[in-house]
Coordinates of C-alpha atoms in Angstrom, one line a residue:
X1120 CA 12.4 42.0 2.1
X1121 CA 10.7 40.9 5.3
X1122 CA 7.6 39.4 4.3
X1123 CA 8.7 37.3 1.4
X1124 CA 10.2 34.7 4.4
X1125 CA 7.6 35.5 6.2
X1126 CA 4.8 34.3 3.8
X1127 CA 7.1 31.5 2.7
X1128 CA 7.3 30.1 6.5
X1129 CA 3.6 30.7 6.3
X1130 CA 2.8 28.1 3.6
X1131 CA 5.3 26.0 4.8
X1132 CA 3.6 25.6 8.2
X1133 CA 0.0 25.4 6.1
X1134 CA 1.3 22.8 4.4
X1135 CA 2.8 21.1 7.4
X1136 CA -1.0 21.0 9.0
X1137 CA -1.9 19.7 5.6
X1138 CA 0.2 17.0 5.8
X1139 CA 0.5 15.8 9.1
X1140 CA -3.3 15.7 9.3
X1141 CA -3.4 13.6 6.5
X1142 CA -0.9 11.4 6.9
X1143 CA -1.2 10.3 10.6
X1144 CA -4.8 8.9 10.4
X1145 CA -3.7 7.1 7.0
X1146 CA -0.5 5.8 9.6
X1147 CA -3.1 4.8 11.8
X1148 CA -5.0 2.7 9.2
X1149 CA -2.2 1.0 7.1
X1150 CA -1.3 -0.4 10.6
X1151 CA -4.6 -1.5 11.3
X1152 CA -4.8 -3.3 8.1
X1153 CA -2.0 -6.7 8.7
X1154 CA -3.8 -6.8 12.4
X1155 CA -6.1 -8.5 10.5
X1156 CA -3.8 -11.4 9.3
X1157 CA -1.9 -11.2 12.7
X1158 CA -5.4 -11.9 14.6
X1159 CA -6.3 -14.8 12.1
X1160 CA -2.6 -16.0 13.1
X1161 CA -2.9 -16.0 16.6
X1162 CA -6.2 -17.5 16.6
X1163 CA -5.8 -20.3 14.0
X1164 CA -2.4 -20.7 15.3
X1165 CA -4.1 -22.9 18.5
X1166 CA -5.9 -25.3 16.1
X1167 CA -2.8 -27.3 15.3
X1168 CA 0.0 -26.5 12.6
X1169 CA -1.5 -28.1 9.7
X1170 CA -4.4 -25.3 10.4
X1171 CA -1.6 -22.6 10.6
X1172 CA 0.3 -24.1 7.8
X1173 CA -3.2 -24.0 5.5
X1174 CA -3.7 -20.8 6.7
X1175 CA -0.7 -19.1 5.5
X1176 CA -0.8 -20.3 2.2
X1177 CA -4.5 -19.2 1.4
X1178 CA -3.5 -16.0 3.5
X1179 CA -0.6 -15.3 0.8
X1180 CA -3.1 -16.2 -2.1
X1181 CA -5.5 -13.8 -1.0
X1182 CA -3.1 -10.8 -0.4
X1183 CA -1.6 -11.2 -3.5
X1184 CA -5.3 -11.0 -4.9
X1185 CA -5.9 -7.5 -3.0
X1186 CA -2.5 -5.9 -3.6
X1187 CA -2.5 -6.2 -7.4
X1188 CA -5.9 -4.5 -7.2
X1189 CA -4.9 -1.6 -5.0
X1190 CA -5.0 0.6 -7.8
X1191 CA -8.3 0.8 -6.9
X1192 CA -7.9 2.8 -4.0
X1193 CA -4.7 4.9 -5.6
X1194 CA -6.4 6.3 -8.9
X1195 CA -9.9 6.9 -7.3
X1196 CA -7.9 9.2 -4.8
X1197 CA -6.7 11.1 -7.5
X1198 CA -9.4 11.4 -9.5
X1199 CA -12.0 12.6 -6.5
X1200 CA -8.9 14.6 -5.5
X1201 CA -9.0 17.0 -8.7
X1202 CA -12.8 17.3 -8.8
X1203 CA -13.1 18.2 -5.2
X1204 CA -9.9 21.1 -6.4
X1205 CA -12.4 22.1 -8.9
X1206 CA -15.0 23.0 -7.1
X1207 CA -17.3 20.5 -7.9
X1208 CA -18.1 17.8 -5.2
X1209 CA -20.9 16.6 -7.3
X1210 CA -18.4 14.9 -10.0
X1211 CA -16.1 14.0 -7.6
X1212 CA -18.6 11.4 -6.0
X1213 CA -19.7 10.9 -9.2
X1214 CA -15.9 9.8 -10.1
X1215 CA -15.8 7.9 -6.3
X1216 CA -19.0 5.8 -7.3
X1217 CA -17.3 4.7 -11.0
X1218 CA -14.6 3.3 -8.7
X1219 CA -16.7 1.5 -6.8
X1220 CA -18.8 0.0 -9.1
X1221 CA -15.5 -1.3 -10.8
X1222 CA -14.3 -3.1 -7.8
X1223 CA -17.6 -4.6 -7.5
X1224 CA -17.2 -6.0 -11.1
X1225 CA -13.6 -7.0 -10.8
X1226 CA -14.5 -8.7 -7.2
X1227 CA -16.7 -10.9 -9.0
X1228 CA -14.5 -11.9 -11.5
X1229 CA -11.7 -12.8 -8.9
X1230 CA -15.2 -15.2 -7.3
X1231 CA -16.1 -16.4 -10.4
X1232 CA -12.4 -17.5 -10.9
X1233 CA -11.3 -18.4 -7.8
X1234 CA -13.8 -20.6 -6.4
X1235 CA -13.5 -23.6 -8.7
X1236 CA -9.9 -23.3 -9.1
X1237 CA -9.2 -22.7 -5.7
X1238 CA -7.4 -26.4 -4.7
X1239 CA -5.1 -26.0 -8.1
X1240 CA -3.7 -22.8 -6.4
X1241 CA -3.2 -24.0 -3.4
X1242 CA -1.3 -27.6 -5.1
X1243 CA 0.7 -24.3 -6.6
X1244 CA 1.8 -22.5 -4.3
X1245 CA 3.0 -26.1 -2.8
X1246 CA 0.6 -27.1 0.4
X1247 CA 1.0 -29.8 1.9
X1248 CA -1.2 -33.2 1.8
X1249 CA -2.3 -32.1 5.2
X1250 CA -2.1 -28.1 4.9
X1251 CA -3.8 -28.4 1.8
X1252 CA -7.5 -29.0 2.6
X1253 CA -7.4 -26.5 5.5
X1254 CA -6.0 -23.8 3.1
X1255 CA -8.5 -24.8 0.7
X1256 CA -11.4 -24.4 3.0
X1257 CA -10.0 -21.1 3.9
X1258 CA -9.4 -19.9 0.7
X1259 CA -13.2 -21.0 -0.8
X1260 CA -14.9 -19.0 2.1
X1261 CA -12.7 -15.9 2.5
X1262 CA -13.1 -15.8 -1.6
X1263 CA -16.4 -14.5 -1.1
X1264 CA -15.1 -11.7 0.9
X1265 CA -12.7 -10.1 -1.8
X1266 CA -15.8 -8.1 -3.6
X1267 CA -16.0 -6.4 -0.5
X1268 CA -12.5 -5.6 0.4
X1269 CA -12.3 -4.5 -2.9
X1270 CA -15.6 -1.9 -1.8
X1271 CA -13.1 -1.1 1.6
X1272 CA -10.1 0.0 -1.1
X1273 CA -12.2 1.9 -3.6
X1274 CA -14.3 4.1 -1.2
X1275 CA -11.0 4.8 1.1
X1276 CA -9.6 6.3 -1.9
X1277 CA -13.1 8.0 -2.1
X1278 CA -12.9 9.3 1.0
X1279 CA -8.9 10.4 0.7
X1280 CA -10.0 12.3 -2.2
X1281 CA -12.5 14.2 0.1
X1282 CA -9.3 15.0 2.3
X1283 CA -10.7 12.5 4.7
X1284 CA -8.4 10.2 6.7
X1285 CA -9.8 9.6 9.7
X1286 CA -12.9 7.8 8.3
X1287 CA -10.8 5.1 7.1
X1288 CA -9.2 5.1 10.3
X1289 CA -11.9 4.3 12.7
X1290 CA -13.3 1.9 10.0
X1291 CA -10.1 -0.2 10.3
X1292 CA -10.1 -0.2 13.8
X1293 CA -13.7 -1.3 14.2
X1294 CA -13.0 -4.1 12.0
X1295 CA -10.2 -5.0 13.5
X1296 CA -11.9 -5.6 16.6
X1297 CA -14.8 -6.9 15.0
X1298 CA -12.7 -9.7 13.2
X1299 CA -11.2 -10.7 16.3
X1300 CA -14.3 -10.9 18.2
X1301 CA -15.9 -13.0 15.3
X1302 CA -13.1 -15.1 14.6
X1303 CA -12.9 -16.3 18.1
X1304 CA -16.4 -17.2 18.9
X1305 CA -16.4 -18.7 15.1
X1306 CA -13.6 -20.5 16.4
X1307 CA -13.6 -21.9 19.5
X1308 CA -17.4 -21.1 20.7
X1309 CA -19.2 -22.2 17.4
X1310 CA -16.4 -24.9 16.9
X1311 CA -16.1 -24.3 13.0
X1312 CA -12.4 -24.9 13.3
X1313 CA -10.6 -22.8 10.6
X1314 CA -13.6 -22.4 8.0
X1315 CA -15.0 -20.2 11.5
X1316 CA -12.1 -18.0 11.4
X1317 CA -12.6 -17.3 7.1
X1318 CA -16.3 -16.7 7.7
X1319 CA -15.5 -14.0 10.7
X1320 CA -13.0 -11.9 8.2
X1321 CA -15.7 -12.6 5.3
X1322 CA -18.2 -11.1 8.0
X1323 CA -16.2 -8.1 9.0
X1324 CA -14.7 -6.8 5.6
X1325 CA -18.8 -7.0 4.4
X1326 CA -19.3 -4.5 7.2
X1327 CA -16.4 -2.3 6.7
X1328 CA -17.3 -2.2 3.2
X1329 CA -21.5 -1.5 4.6
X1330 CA -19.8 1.6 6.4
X1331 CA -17.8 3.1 3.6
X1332 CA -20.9 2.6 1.4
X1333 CA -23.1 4.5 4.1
X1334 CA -20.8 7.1 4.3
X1335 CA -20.7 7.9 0.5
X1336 CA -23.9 7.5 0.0
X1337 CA -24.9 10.4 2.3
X1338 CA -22.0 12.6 0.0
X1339 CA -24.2 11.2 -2.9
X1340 CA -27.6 12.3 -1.2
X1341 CA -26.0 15.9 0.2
X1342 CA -24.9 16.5 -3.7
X1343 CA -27.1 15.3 -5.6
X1344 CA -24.8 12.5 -7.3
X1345 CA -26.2 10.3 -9.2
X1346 CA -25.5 6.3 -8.1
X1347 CA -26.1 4.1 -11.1
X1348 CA -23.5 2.9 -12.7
X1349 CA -22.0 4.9 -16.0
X1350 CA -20.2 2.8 -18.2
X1351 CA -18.0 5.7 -19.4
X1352 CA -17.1 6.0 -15.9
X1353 CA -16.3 2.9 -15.0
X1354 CA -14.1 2.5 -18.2
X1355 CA -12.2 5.6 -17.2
X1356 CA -11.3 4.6 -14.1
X1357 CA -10.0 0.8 -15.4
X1358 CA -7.8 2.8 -18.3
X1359 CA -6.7 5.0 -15.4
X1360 CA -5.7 1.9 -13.2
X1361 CA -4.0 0.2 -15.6
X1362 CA -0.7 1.8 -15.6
X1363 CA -0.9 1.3 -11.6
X1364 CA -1.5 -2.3 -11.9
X1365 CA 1.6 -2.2 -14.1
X1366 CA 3.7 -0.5 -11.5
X1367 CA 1.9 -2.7 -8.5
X1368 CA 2.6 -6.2 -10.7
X1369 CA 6.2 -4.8 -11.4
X1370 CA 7.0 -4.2 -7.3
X1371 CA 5.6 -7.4 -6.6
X1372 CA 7.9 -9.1 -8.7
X1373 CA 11.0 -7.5 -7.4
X1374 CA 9.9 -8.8 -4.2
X1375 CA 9.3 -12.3 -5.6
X1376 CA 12.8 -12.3 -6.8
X1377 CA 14.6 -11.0 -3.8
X1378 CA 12.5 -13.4 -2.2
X1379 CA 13.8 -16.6 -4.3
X1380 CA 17.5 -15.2 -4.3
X1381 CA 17.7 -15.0 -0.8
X1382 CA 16.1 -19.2 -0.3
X1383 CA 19.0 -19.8 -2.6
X1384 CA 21.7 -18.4 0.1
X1385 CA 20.6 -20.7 2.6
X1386 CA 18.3 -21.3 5.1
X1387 CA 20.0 -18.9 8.0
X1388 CA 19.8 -15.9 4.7
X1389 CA 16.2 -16.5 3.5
X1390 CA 15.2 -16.4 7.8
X1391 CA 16.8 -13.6 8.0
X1392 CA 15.3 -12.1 4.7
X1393 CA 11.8 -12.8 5.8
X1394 CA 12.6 -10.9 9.2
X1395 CA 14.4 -7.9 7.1
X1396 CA 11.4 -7.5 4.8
X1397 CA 8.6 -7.6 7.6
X1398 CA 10.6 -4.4 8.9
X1399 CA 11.2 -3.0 5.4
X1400 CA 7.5 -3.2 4.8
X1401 CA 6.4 -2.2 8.8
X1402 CA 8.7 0.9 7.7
X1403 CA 7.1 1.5 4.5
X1404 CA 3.6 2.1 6.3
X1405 CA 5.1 5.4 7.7
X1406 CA 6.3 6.6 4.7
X1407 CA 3.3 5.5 2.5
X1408 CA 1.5 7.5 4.9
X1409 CA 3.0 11.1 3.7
X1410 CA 2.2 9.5 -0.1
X1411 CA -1.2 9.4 0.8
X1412 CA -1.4 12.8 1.4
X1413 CA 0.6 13.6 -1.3
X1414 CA -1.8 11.8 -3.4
X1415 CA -4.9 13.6 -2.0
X1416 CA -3.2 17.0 -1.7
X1417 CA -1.5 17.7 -5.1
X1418 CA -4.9 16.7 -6.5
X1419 CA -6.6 18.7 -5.3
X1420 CA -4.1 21.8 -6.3
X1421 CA -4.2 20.2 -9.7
X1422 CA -7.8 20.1 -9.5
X1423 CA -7.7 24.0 -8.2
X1424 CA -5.4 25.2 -11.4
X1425 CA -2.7 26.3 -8.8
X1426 CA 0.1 24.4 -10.4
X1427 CA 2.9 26.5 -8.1
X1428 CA 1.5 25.6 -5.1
X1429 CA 1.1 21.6 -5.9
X1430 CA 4.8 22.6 -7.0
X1431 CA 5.5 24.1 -3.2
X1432 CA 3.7 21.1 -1.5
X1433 CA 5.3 18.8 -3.4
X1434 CA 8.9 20.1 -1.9
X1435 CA 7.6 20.2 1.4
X1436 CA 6.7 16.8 1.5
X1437 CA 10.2 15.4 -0.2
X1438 CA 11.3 17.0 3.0
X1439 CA 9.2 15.1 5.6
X1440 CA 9.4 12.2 3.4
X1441 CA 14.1 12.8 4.1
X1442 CA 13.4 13.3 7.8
X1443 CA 10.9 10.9 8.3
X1444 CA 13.8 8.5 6.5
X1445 CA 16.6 9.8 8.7
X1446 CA 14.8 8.9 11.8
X1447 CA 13.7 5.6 10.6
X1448 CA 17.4 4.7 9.8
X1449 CA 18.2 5.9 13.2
X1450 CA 15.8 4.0 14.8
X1451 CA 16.6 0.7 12.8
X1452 CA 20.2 1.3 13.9
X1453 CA 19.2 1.7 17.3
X1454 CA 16.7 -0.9 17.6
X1455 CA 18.9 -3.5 16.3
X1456 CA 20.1 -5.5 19.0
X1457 CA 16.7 -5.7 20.8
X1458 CA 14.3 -6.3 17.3
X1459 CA 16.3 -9.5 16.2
X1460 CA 15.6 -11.5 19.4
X1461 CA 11.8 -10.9 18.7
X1462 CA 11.9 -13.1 15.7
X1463 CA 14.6 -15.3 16.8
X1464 CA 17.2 -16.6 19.1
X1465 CA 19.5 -18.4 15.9
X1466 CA 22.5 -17.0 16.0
X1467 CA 23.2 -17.7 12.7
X1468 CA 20.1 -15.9 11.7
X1469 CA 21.1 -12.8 13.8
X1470 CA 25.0 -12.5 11.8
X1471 CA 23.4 -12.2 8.6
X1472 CA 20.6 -10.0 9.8
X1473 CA 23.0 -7.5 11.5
X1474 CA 24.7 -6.0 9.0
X1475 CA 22.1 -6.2 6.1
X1476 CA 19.6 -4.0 8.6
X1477 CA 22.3 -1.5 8.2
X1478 CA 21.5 -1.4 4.5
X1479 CA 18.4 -1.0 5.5
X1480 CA 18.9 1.7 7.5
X1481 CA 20.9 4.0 5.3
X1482 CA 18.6 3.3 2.8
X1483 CA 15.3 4.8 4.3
X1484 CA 16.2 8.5 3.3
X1485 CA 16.0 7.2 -0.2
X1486 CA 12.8 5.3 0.5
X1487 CA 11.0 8.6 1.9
X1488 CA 11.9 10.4 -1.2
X1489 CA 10.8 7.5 -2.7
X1490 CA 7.5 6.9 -1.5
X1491 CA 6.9 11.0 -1.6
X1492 CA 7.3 11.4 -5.5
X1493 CA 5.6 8.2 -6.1
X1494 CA 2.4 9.4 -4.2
X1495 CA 3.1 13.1 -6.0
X1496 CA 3.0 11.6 -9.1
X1497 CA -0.2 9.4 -8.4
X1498 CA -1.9 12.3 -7.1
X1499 CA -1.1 14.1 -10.0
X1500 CA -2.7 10.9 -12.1
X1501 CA 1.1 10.5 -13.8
X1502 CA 0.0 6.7 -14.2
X1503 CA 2.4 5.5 -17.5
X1504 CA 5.4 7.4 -16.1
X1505 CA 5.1 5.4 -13.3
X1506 CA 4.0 2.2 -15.0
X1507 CA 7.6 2.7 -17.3
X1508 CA 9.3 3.9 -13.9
X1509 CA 9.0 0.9 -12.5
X1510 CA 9.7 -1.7 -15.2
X1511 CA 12.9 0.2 -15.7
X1512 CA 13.5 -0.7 -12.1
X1513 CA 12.6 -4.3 -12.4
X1514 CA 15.4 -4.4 -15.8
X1515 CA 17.9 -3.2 -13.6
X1516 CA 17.2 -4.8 -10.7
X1517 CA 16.7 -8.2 -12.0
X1518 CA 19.9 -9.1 -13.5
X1519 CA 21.9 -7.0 -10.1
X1520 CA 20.3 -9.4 -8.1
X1521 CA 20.1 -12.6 -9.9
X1522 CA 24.2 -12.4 -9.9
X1523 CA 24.2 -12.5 -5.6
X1524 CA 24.6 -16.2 -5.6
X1525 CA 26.5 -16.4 -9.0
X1526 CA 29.0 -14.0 -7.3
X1527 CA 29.0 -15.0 -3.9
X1528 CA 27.6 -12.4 -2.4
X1529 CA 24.8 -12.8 0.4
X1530 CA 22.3 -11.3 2.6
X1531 CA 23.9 -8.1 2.7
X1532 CA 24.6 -8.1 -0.9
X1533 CA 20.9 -8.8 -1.8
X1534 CA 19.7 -5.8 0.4
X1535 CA 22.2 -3.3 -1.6
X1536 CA 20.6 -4.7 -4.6
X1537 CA 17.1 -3.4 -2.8
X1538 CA 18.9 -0.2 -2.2
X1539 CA 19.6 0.2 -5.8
X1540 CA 16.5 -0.3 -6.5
X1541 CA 15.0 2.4 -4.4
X1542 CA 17.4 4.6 -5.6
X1543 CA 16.8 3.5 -9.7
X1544 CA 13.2 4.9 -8.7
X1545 CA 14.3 7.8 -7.0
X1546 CA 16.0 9.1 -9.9
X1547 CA 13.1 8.4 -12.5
X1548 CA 11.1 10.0 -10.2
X1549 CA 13.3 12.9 -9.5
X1550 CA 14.0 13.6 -13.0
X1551 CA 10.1 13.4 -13.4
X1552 CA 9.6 16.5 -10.7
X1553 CA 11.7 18.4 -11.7
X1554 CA 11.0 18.1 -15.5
X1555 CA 7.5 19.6 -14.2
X1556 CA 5.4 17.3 -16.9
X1557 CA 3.4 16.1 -14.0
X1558 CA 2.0 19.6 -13.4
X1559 CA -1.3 19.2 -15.5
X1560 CA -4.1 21.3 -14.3
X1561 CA -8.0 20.8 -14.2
X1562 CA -10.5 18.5 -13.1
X1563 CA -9.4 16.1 -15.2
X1564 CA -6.2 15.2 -16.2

């Protein structure tokens, strides 16, 4: 009678050391990541505004570009995560390099695409005459860096397959540093003006993307894994991202469309949207976090054949992922009189913020059950259900928010709509746990 809690509080504190060192060096390097644009910001910001202004539109070119693709890193992770479950490290850098070589390809299809076109997206996304040849400039040069950022996304997932976090986490700080260090003397000492602040993020993703090579290529050399390119391989792993680009395309636009309801409110509601959703997101690197380890953790069970205890890891993550929420809303509640004031001093900005960040707030519970299942299901390489997940949450969602304005309704309207959002994919999700169909064992899927 005794030892059955016992073992249970056992594998509930082995998962906890599972988890937590997982998920706070992935913290650590999701942060690291929008430094990046925040050091390009600061820097370019001195040149003048039309530099700033050129900036931000090439800036929201490019990470549209990387987050449609970050699939890469999401379906690599599970793959590597069910050979390295198996037993068989060999396949699972095997699987790693596929991944690779596919963001290689697609890299320079975006280059190939994107360089001659590159002053018709900018007229698109509605530049000014004089933003538009900075963020033209911008975009040409820091083009040539996507093949490589596309390298960085892969071989993390590589690596979070291997259980290994921290990797990516010192690799994100180094470049960090090393694109603030190049974009100032690009800058200011060499005097290239913004094209010096492109070439310095071009320079640093090539040598985060040099390190994650390095690194896997010693896993490749230690196992024997063979490095050319298979074209089986690489076809697997684009059937396996499709579904994800689905659910990634199908996020994106539910932003986009919050996005353009809230400029419709007026000027005070789409500030105060912009300020809302920099803290929605800043949140959502905490919880994303614990679904990176969900993602490299229930793999590798699968990957093991021990479907009960991805089942009991799975649970004990939906837990951190309620507390972590709980704490979060606290936070936001807490925070809420001193955050606003960072971003602005408009009082008509701050009224409509208030109340919609308590939305927010009581939200986040949903969010880190949310985020959980969504990495679960990732991990367990449940792709379609996901893909269909979350274009049954853009139906819904669409339509709910489209009738804000129509109705009258406004900031704090458009952030319930967000909440039932989160909480139209916390029930597919749910129902997708429980119903156990995710539980496929093996080193593949």
């Amino acid at each position: 009678m005794t030892q059955a809690p016992v073992r249970r509080r056992s594998g509930r504190r082995q998962h906890d050391r599972e988890i937590v060192a997982l998920a706070v060096p992935a913290f650590g390097a999701l942060v690291a990541e929008p430094l990046f644009l925040l050091a390009d910001t600061a820097i370019v910001g001195h040149l003048g505004t039309a530099q700033l202004a050129g900036l931000g539109v090439a800036s929201a070119l490019l990470m549209t570009a990387v987050s449609v693709f970050v699939f890469l890193a999401y379906a690599t992770t599970a793959a590597v995560a069910r050979r390295v479950g198996a037993g068989d490290p060999p396949a699972a850098i095997r699987q790693g390099m596929d991944g690779i070589w596919l963001a290689l390809l697609l890299g320079a299809a975006v280059v190939a695409a994107a360089l001659p076109t590159a002053p018709h997206l900018v007229a698109l996304f509605g530049a000014s005459d004089a933003a538009a040849p900075y963020a033209t400039t911008y975009l040409r040069i820091s083009v040539l860096g996507i093949p490589a950022m596309l390298v960085v996304l892969a071989a993390t997932g590589v690596l979070r397959g291997l259980q290994d976090t921290k990797t990516p986490l010192y690799v994100a700080v180094a470049g960090f540093v090393a694109n603030g260090a190049l974009n100032a003397g690009l800058v200011y000492g060499a005097d290239l003006g913004i094209a010096g602040s492109a070439w310095g993020t071009v320079i640093a993703q090539c040598g985060m993307a040099g390190v994650y090579l390095v690194v896997v290529l010693r896993g490749a050399r230690k196992h024997g894994a063979s490095l050319r390119p298979d074209a089986a391989g690489i076809r697997a792993s684009a059937q396996a991202g499709v579904p994800l680009l689905v659910r990634t395309l199908s996020l994106r636009a539910i932003l986009m469309i919050a996005t353009a309801v809230a400029a419709r409110l007026g000027d005070a509601d789409i500030a105060a949207h912009q300020i809302i959703l920099s803290l929605w997101s800043l949140l959502a690197f905490a919880l994303d976090a614990i679904a990176i380890a969900g993602q490299a953790i229930i793999g590798r069970y699968l990957g093991a054949g021990d479907a009960q205890g991805a089942r009991d890891v799975c649970r004990r993550m939906v837990e951190w992922g309620i507390a972590v929420g709980v704490v979060l809303g606290v936070l936001v509640v807490v925070a809420r009189p001193a955050f606003l004031p960072l971003f602005t001093s408009d009082p008509a900005v701050k009224d409509v913020a208030l109340p919609a960040l308590i939305i927010v707030a009581l939200s986040q519970p949903i969010s880190g059950i949310v985020f959980v299942l969504d990495g679960v299901l990732m991990g367990a390489g449940d792709g379609p259900y996901l893909a269909w997940a979350m274009l049954i949450t853009l139906a819904v969602f669409t339509p709910a928010a489209l009738l804000v304005p129509v109705l009258g309704g406004g900031l704090t309207a458009l952030w319930a709509t967000m909440t039932l959002m989160m909480t139209v994919r916390m029930l597919t999700l749910w129902l997708r746990s429980r119903s156990g169909r995710w539980i496929v064992t093996g080193a593949t899927r």
